[in-house]
Amino acid sequence: MIDLLALGLLVLTAILLLVFTFLRRKSPASLHVIEAYERLNRSVGLAVENGTRLHISLGRGNLLTARGASALAGLAMLRRLAERTSVSDRPPVATSGDASLAFLSQDTLQSGYRAAGAEEQYRFSTGRLTGLTPFSYAAGTVPTIHDENVSTNIILGDLGPESALLTEASDREDANLIAASDNLSAQAVFYASSQEPLIGEELFAAGAYIGAGAAHEASLNVQDILRWLVILGILLGAIWRIMASLGALI
Amino acid sequence: MRVVTAALAIATGIIVLLGYFFPPLEPLRLTLVNWAIAIAGMAVLVGIFNLVAVQMEKIRSRQKGSVYGAVLVISLAATFVFGALVWGPENFYLRLLVVEAIIVPVEAALMAILAVTLIYASIRLLRRRVDVMSVVFLAVALLFLFLVVPTPFGPVPGDQALLQFLGMFSRGGARGLLIGIALGTLLTGLRVLFGVDRPYGGN
């Protein structure tokens, strides 16, 4: 029964995604303002103009687990940022705490440069593995923030409380910080340490806000519809339980 | 070539997904996942080469902090030589030297720094953003701390009831956030499955 429900939800989501992608290609969505992404768009332009670097921290999301989705969201953003900053003197640097993710970040950076017609600018050392445990990852990433003329740090992926070390380093360098995670501990850290925190599923909205395409905008529409379905399901479930309890009393 | 890569990736993803729902596809799903695990294991080894290559480049171009890179490369090489070639990975003295004497104390020190960093971030929260939610966030965090830390006078009266009451809100909020993240995860997965997002390369 649960398998059937899950399959039904999956098929419904897939159909909705295809329909909304088709619609969004014809008429782009008007998105409500998320201040962090507004700031990110400004920071990207500034970084290119003043010759500073963007640092994208993709976290430690293993792609063989459900945590990999946040890493994939980070990679979608990295792809777009690589394309937009390909003319910069200082290319963006991506750090990862998972080996597979580090390779995908290299491939994504290269794709971004290729799409912008600047593949010769790509350097393998801009996609880095900095550590394989939470603290070694944080310790390996902090020098990138301190020493490489970074003006904006984008932390987007699966991290834990160790992310506080990264936000602290960013704060010390007076760099912009855009941070989002699928991990609740990291979200609490980002709420306390960033100017405009991104909470919950706002992590997955990154692509739509940096112009990654119609499918990303369509995803937001589908997420909204599914959220209402979940709310309806929870309310109906609660009403059913109350009715059942009342029936048992009577 | 890129089309072939995309087609292979999408087909593999669909087979693995359907394997969860249709039992006849289960063996194929497990085989594909096992291949992925083996490749991911290999990727760790190659990733370490990437780590060394990046540090060597730093050292060669005399970048800031390259001395730490040198320490990392020398330590890595020494651990590899003694662990894999001379003493073996199960050697008691090697584990004592590398794990107990270096990794555990360093990670514990970072944990202590993390505690201070979090306190500092909390203090600065109101300087950074003064709104109702920030005040509530800080007040609830302090109240939780007050209720869970041991005091010289024993537990605070009514602490369990208050923790349960506050936990009701935090659990509800956490579930709401997790539902949102689950929906985002589902949509991200489908985008990769449809080949819209291609983290494995291609335009």
Coordinates of C-alpha atoms in Angstrom, one line a residue:
Chain A
M1 CA 0.0 0.0 0.0
I2 CA 2.8 2.4 1.0
D3 CA 4.8 1.4 -2.0
L4 CA 1.8 2.2 -4.3
L5 CA 1.3 5.6 -2.6
A6 CA 5.0 6.4 -3.0
L7 CA 4.9 5.4 -6.7
G8 CA 1.8 7.4 -7.2
L9 CA 3.4 10.5 -5.6
L10 CA 6.5 10.0 -7.7
V11 CA 4.5 9.8 -11.0
L12 CA 2.3 12.7 -10.0
T13 CA 5.5 14.8 -9.2
A14 CA 7.1 13.8 -12.5
I15 CA 4.1 14.8 -14.5
L16 CA 3.7 18.1 -12.7
L17 CA 7.4 18.9 -13.2
L18 CA 7.1 18.2 -16.9
V19 CA 3.9 20.3 -17.3
F20 CA 5.3 23.2 -15.3
T21 CA 8.6 23.2 -17.1
F22 CA 6.8 23.4 -20.4
L23 CA 4.7 26.3 -19.0
R24 CA 7.7 28.1 -17.5
R25 CA 9.5 28.0 -20.8
K26 CA 6.7 30.0 -22.3
S27 CA 6.2 32.4 -19.4
P28 CA 8.9 32.7 -16.7
A29 CA 7.7 32.7 -13.1
S30 CA 7.7 35.8 -11.0
L31 CA 9.5 34.7 -7.8
H32 CA 9.1 36.4 -4.4
V33 CA 12.2 38.1 -3.2
I34 CA 14.6 36.0 -1.1
E35 CA 17.1 38.6 0.2
A36 CA 20.0 36.1 0.4
Y37 CA 19.8 35.3 -3.3
E38 CA 19.4 39.0 -4.2
R39 CA 22.7 39.6 -2.3
L40 CA 24.3 36.6 -4.1
N41 CA 23.5 38.0 -7.5
R42 CA 25.0 41.3 -6.5
S43 CA 28.1 39.6 -5.0
V44 CA 28.8 37.7 -8.2
G45 CA 28.8 40.8 -10.3
L46 CA 31.0 42.6 -7.7
A47 CA 33.5 39.7 -7.5
V48 CA 34.0 39.8 -11.3
E49 CA 34.4 43.5 -11.3
N50 CA 36.9 43.8 -8.4
G51 CA 38.9 40.7 -9.2
T52 CA 38.0 38.7 -6.1
R53 CA 37.0 35.1 -5.8
L54 CA 33.8 33.2 -5.0
H55 CA 34.2 30.2 -2.7
I56 CA 31.5 27.5 -3.0
S57 CA 31.5 25.0 -0.2
L58 CA 29.5 21.9 -1.2
G59 CA 29.6 20.1 2.1
R60 CA 29.9 16.4 2.7
G61 CA 26.8 15.0 1.1
N62 CA 27.4 11.5 -0.1
L63 CA 25.7 11.0 -3.4
L64 CA 24.8 7.4 -2.5
T65 CA 22.5 8.7 0.3
A66 CA 19.5 11.0 0.4
R67 CA 22.0 13.7 1.7
G68 CA 23.3 13.8 -1.9
A69 CA 20.3 16.0 -3.0
S70 CA 21.7 19.0 -1.2
A71 CA 25.0 18.4 -2.9
L72 CA 23.3 18.2 -6.3
A73 CA 21.5 21.6 -5.6
G74 CA 25.0 23.0 -4.8
L75 CA 26.4 21.6 -8.0
A76 CA 23.5 23.2 -10.0
M77 CA 24.5 26.5 -8.5
L78 CA 28.2 26.0 -9.1
R79 CA 27.5 25.3 -12.7
R80 CA 25.7 28.6 -13.2
L81 CA 28.2 30.6 -11.2
A82 CA 31.1 29.1 -13.2
E83 CA 29.4 30.2 -16.3
R84 CA 28.8 33.7 -15.0
T85 CA 32.3 34.3 -13.6
S86 CA 34.3 32.7 -16.4
V87 CA 35.6 36.1 -17.4
S88 CA 36.9 36.8 -13.9
D89 CA 40.7 37.0 -13.2
R90 CA 40.1 34.8 -10.2
P91 CA 38.0 31.7 -10.9
P92 CA 35.6 30.4 -8.3
V93 CA 36.9 27.7 -6.0
A94 CA 34.7 24.7 -4.9
T95 CA 35.5 22.7 -1.8
S96 CA 34.0 19.3 -0.9
G97 CA 34.2 16.9 1.9
D98 CA 33.4 13.9 -0.2
A99 CA 35.6 12.5 -2.9
S100 CA 32.9 11.7 -5.5
L101 CA 31.5 15.2 -4.9
A102 CA 34.9 16.8 -5.5
F103 CA 35.2 15.1 -8.9
L104 CA 31.7 16.2 -9.8
S105 CA 32.6 19.7 -8.8
Q106 CA 35.6 19.7 -11.2
D107 CA 33.4 18.3 -14.0
T108 CA 30.7 20.9 -13.2
L109 CA 33.2 23.8 -13.2
Q110 CA 34.7 22.6 -16.5
S111 CA 31.2 22.3 -18.0
G112 CA 30.4 25.9 -16.9
Y113 CA 33.6 27.2 -18.5
R114 CA 32.9 25.2 -21.7
A115 CA 29.4 26.6 -21.9
A116 CA 30.8 30.1 -21.6
G117 CA 33.4 29.4 -24.3
A118 CA 36.3 29.8 -21.9
E119 CA 37.3 26.1 -21.3
E120 CA 41.0 27.1 -21.3
Q121 CA 40.5 29.0 -18.1
Y122 CA 39.6 25.9 -16.2
R123 CA 42.1 24.6 -13.6
F124 CA 41.6 21.2 -11.9
S125 CA 42.8 22.7 -8.6
T126 CA 39.6 24.9 -8.4
G127 CA 37.6 21.8 -7.5
R128 CA 39.1 20.5 -4.3
L129 CA 38.7 17.7 -1.7
T130 CA 39.6 19.4 1.6
G131 CA 38.9 16.7 4.1
L132 CA 37.0 13.5 4.6
T133 CA 35.6 13.9 8.2
P134 CA 33.5 16.8 9.3
F135 CA 36.2 18.6 11.2
S136 CA 39.0 17.8 8.8
Y137 CA 36.8 19.2 6.0
A138 CA 36.2 22.4 8.0
A139 CA 39.9 22.7 8.9
G140 CA 40.9 22.2 5.3
T141 CA 38.4 24.7 4.0
V142 CA 39.2 27.6 6.4
P143 CA 42.6 28.4 4.7
T144 CA 40.7 28.8 1.4
I145 CA 38.5 31.4 3.0
H146 CA 41.4 33.2 4.7
D147 CA 44.1 33.1 2.0
E148 CA 42.6 33.2 -1.4
N149 CA 41.1 36.7 -1.7
V150 CA 37.5 35.4 -1.3
S151 CA 34.8 38.1 -1.3
T152 CA 31.8 35.8 -1.1
N153 CA 31.4 32.4 0.5
I154 CA 28.5 30.3 -0.6
I155 CA 27.9 27.3 1.7
L156 CA 25.4 25.1 0.1
G157 CA 25.1 21.4 1.0
D158 CA 25.2 18.9 3.8
L159 CA 27.1 20.1 6.8
G160 CA 26.8 19.8 10.5
P161 CA 27.6 22.1 13.4
E162 CA 31.3 22.3 12.2
S163 CA 29.9 24.8 9.6
A164 CA 30.3 27.4 12.4
L165 CA 34.0 27.3 11.8
L166 CA 33.5 28.3 8.2
T167 CA 31.0 31.1 9.0
E168 CA 33.4 32.4 11.6
A169 CA 36.2 32.4 9.1
S170 CA 34.0 34.2 6.6
D171 CA 33.0 36.8 9.2
R172 CA 36.7 37.4 10.1
E173 CA 37.5 38.1 6.4
D174 CA 34.5 40.4 6.2
A175 CA 33.2 38.4 3.2
N176 CA 29.6 38.0 2.1
L177 CA 28.1 34.8 3.3
I178 CA 25.2 32.9 1.7
A179 CA 24.5 29.7 3.6
A180 CA 21.9 26.9 3.4
S181 CA 21.9 23.3 4.4
D182 CA 19.6 20.3 4.6
N183 CA 20.9 19.6 8.1
L184 CA 18.9 21.1 11.0
S185 CA 22.0 21.8 13.2
A186 CA 23.7 23.6 10.4
Q187 CA 20.5 25.6 9.7
A188 CA 20.6 26.7 13.4
V189 CA 24.2 27.7 13.0
F190 CA 23.5 29.7 9.8
Y191 CA 20.5 31.4 11.4
A192 CA 22.8 32.7 14.2
S193 CA 25.8 33.6 12.0
S194 CA 24.5 34.9 8.6
Q195 CA 22.9 38.1 7.7
E196 CA 20.0 36.6 5.7
P197 CA 19.6 32.9 6.6
L198 CA 18.1 30.4 4.2
I199 CA 15.8 28.0 6.0
G200 CA 14.4 24.6 5.0
E201 CA 13.7 24.1 1.4
E202 CA 15.0 27.5 0.4
L203 CA 18.3 25.6 -0.2
F204 CA 16.6 23.9 -3.2
A205 CA 15.4 27.2 -4.6
A206 CA 18.9 28.4 -5.4
G207 CA 18.8 27.3 -9.1
A208 CA 15.6 29.2 -9.8
Y209 CA 17.0 32.4 -8.3
I210 CA 20.2 32.4 -10.2
G211 CA 18.6 31.7 -13.5
A212 CA 19.4 28.1 -13.9
G213 CA 16.4 27.5 -16.2
A214 CA 12.7 26.8 -16.4
A215 CA 13.0 23.4 -14.8
H216 CA 14.2 25.0 -11.6
E217 CA 11.4 27.5 -11.5
A218 CA 8.9 24.7 -12.3
S219 CA 10.3 22.7 -9.3
L220 CA 9.3 25.6 -7.0
N221 CA 5.7 25.5 -8.4
V222 CA 5.6 21.7 -7.9
Q223 CA 7.0 22.0 -4.4
D224 CA 4.2 24.5 -3.5
I225 CA 1.5 22.1 -4.8
L226 CA 3.0 19.1 -3.0
R227 CA 3.3 21.2 0.2
W228 CA -0.4 22.0 0.1
L229 CA -1.2 18.3 -0.5
V230 CA 0.9 17.4 2.5
I231 CA -0.9 20.0 4.6
L232 CA -4.2 18.7 3.4
G233 CA -3.1 15.1 4.2
I234 CA -2.0 16.1 7.7
L235 CA -5.3 17.9 8.4
L236 CA -7.4 15.1 7.1
G237 CA -5.4 12.6 9.1
A238 CA -5.9 14.7 12.3
I239 CA -9.7 15.0 11.6
W240 CA -9.9 11.3 11.0
R241 CA -8.1 10.5 14.3
I242 CA -10.4 12.9 16.2
M243 CA -13.5 11.4 14.6
A244 CA -12.3 7.9 15.4
S245 CA -11.6 8.9 19.1
L246 CA -15.1 10.5 19.3
G247 CA -16.6 7.4 17.8
A248 CA -14.8 5.2 20.3
L249 CA -16.1 7.4 23.2
I250 CA -19.7 7.2 21.9
Chain B
M1 CA 29.7 11.1 -26.3
R2 CA 27.9 13.4 -23.9
V3 CA 24.6 12.1 -25.1
V4 CA 25.7 8.6 -24.4
T5 CA 26.8 9.6 -20.9
A6 CA 23.5 11.3 -20.2
A7 CA 21.5 8.3 -21.6
L8 CA 23.5 5.9 -19.5
A9 CA 23.1 8.0 -16.3
I10 CA 19.4 8.5 -16.8
A11 CA 18.7 4.8 -17.6
T12 CA 20.7 3.7 -14.6
G13 CA 18.8 6.1 -12.4
I14 CA 15.5 4.9 -13.6
I15 CA 16.4 1.2 -13.2
V16 CA 17.6 1.9 -9.6
L17 CA 14.4 3.9 -8.8
L18 CA 12.1 1.3 -10.3
G19 CA 14.0 -1.5 -8.4
Y20 CA 12.5 -0.2 -5.2
F21 CA 8.9 -0.7 -6.5
F22 CA 9.2 -3.8 -8.8
P23 CA 10.8 -6.8 -7.1
P24 CA 12.0 -8.4 -10.4
L25 CA 14.3 -5.4 -10.9
E26 CA 15.7 -5.7 -7.3
P27 CA 18.9 -7.8 -8.3
L28 CA 19.8 -5.4 -11.0
R29 CA 19.3 -2.4 -8.7
L30 CA 21.6 -4.0 -6.1
T31 CA 24.2 -4.8 -8.7
L32 CA 24.2 -1.2 -9.9
V33 CA 24.3 0.2 -6.4
N34 CA 27.2 -2.1 -5.6
W35 CA 29.1 -0.9 -8.6
A36 CA 28.5 2.7 -7.5
I37 CA 29.8 1.9 -4.0
A38 CA 33.0 0.3 -5.5
I39 CA 33.5 3.4 -7.7
A40 CA 32.9 5.7 -4.8
G41 CA 35.5 3.8 -2.8
M42 CA 38.0 4.2 -5.6
A43 CA 37.1 7.9 -5.8
V44 CA 38.4 8.3 -2.2
L45 CA 41.8 7.2 -3.3
V46 CA 41.9 9.4 -6.3
G47 CA 40.5 12.3 -4.2
I48 CA 43.5 12.0 -1.9
F49 CA 45.7 12.4 -5.0
N50 CA 43.7 15.5 -5.8
L51 CA 44.3 16.8 -2.2
V52 CA 48.0 16.2 -2.6
A53 CA 48.2 17.8 -6.0
V54 CA 46.4 20.9 -4.8
Q55 CA 48.8 21.2 -1.8
M56 CA 51.8 20.6 -4.1
E57 CA 50.7 23.4 -6.4
K58 CA 50.4 25.7 -3.4
I59 CA 53.9 24.8 -2.2
R60 CA 55.4 25.1 -5.7
S61 CA 53.9 28.6 -6.3
R62 CA 54.8 29.6 -2.6
Q63 CA 51.2 30.6 -1.8
K64 CA 50.2 31.8 1.6
G65 CA 49.9 28.9 4.0
S66 CA 51.9 26.6 1.9
V67 CA 53.9 25.5 4.9
Y68 CA 50.7 23.8 6.2
G69 CA 50.3 22.1 2.9
A70 CA 53.9 20.8 3.2
V71 CA 53.0 19.4 6.7
L72 CA 49.9 17.8 5.3
V73 CA 51.8 16.1 2.5
I74 CA 54.7 14.9 4.7
S75 CA 52.2 13.5 7.3
L76 CA 50.2 11.8 4.7
A77 CA 53.2 10.2 3.1
A78 CA 54.6 9.1 6.5
T79 CA 51.3 7.6 7.6
F80 CA 51.0 5.8 4.3
V81 CA 54.5 4.4 4.4
F82 CA 54.3 3.2 8.0
G83 CA 50.7 2.1 7.8
A84 CA 50.7 0.3 4.5
L85 CA 54.3 -0.8 4.0
V86 CA 56.3 -0.9 7.2
W87 CA 54.1 -1.7 10.2
G88 CA 50.7 -2.4 8.7
P89 CA 47.4 -0.6 9.4
E90 CA 46.6 -2.7 12.6
N91 CA 49.8 -1.9 14.4
F92 CA 49.2 -0.8 18.0
Y93 CA 51.9 1.9 18.1
L94 CA 50.9 3.4 14.8
R95 CA 47.3 3.7 15.8
L96 CA 48.4 5.2 19.2
L97 CA 50.7 7.7 17.4
V98 CA 48.3 8.7 14.6
V99 CA 44.8 8.3 16.0
E100 CA 45.2 8.7 19.8
A101 CA 48.0 11.3 19.8
I102 CA 47.1 13.4 16.8
I103 CA 43.6 13.0 15.3
V104 CA 41.6 12.7 18.5
P105 CA 43.2 15.6 20.4
V106 CA 43.0 17.8 17.2
E107 CA 39.4 17.1 16.6
A108 CA 38.6 17.6 20.3
A109 CA 40.3 20.9 20.2
L110 CA 38.3 21.9 17.2
M111 CA 35.1 20.8 19.0
A112 CA 36.1 23.2 21.9
I113 CA 36.7 26.0 19.4
L114 CA 33.3 25.2 17.9
A115 CA 31.6 25.7 21.3
V116 CA 33.3 29.1 21.7
T117 CA 32.5 30.0 18.1
L118 CA 28.8 29.2 18.6
I119 CA 28.6 31.2 21.8
Y120 CA 30.2 34.1 20.0
A121 CA 27.9 33.8 17.1
S122 CA 24.9 33.8 19.4
I123 CA 26.1 37.0 21.2
R124 CA 26.6 38.7 17.8
L125 CA 23.2 37.6 16.5
L126 CA 21.4 40.6 18.0
R127 CA 24.0 43.0 16.7
R128 CA 23.5 41.5 13.2
R129 CA 19.7 41.3 13.1
V130 CA 17.4 42.7 15.7
D131 CA 13.9 41.2 15.1
V132 CA 11.4 39.2 17.0
M133 CA 12.5 35.9 15.6
S134 CA 16.1 36.5 16.6
V135 CA 15.1 37.3 20.1
V136 CA 12.9 34.2 20.3
F137 CA 15.7 32.1 18.8
L138 CA 18.2 33.3 21.4
A139 CA 15.8 33.1 24.4
V140 CA 14.7 29.6 23.6
A141 CA 18.3 28.4 23.1
L142 CA 19.3 29.9 26.5
L143 CA 16.2 28.4 28.2
F144 CA 17.0 24.9 26.7
L145 CA 20.6 25.3 27.9
F146 CA 19.5 26.3 31.4
L147 CA 17.1 23.3 31.6
V148 CA 19.6 20.7 30.4
V149 CA 22.9 21.7 32.0
P150 CA 23.7 20.2 35.4
T151 CA 23.5 22.7 38.3
P152 CA 25.1 22.4 41.8
F153 CA 21.6 22.3 43.2
G154 CA 20.3 19.4 41.1
P155 CA 17.7 19.6 38.4
V156 CA 15.6 22.7 38.0
P157 CA 12.0 22.0 39.3
G158 CA 9.6 21.2 36.5
D159 CA 12.5 21.0 34.0
Q160 CA 11.1 17.8 32.3
A161 CA 7.6 19.3 31.8
L162 CA 9.0 22.5 30.4
L163 CA 11.4 20.6 28.1
Q164 CA 8.5 18.5 26.9
F165 CA 6.4 21.6 26.3
L166 CA 9.1 23.4 24.4
G167 CA 10.1 20.2 22.6
M168 CA 6.5 20.1 21.2
F169 CA 7.2 23.3 19.2
S170 CA 10.7 22.4 18.2
R171 CA 9.7 18.9 17.0
G172 CA 6.8 20.4 15.0
G173 CA 9.1 23.0 13.5
A174 CA 11.8 20.4 12.7
R175 CA 9.2 18.2 11.0
G176 CA 8.0 21.1 8.9
L177 CA 11.5 21.9 7.8
L178 CA 12.2 18.2 7.1
I179 CA 9.1 17.8 5.0
G180 CA 10.2 20.9 2.9
I181 CA 13.6 19.4 2.5
A182 CA 12.2 16.0 1.5
L183 CA 10.1 17.7 -1.2
G184 CA 13.1 19.6 -2.4
T185 CA 15.1 16.4 -2.5
L186 CA 12.4 14.7 -4.5
L187 CA 12.3 17.4 -7.1
T188 CA 16.1 17.7 -7.3
G189 CA 16.3 13.9 -7.9
L190 CA 13.7 14.1 -10.6
R191 CA 15.6 16.9 -12.4
V192 CA 18.7 14.8 -12.5
L193 CA 16.7 11.8 -13.6
F194 CA 15.2 13.8 -16.5
G195 CA 18.7 15.0 -17.5
V196 CA 17.9 18.7 -16.8
D197 CA 20.7 18.9 -14.2
R198 CA 23.8 17.0 -15.3
P199 CA 26.4 17.0 -12.5
Y200 CA 28.2 14.3 -14.5
G201 CA 29.2 16.9 -17.2
G202 CA 27.7 18.1 -20.4
N203 CA 25.8 21.3 -21.2

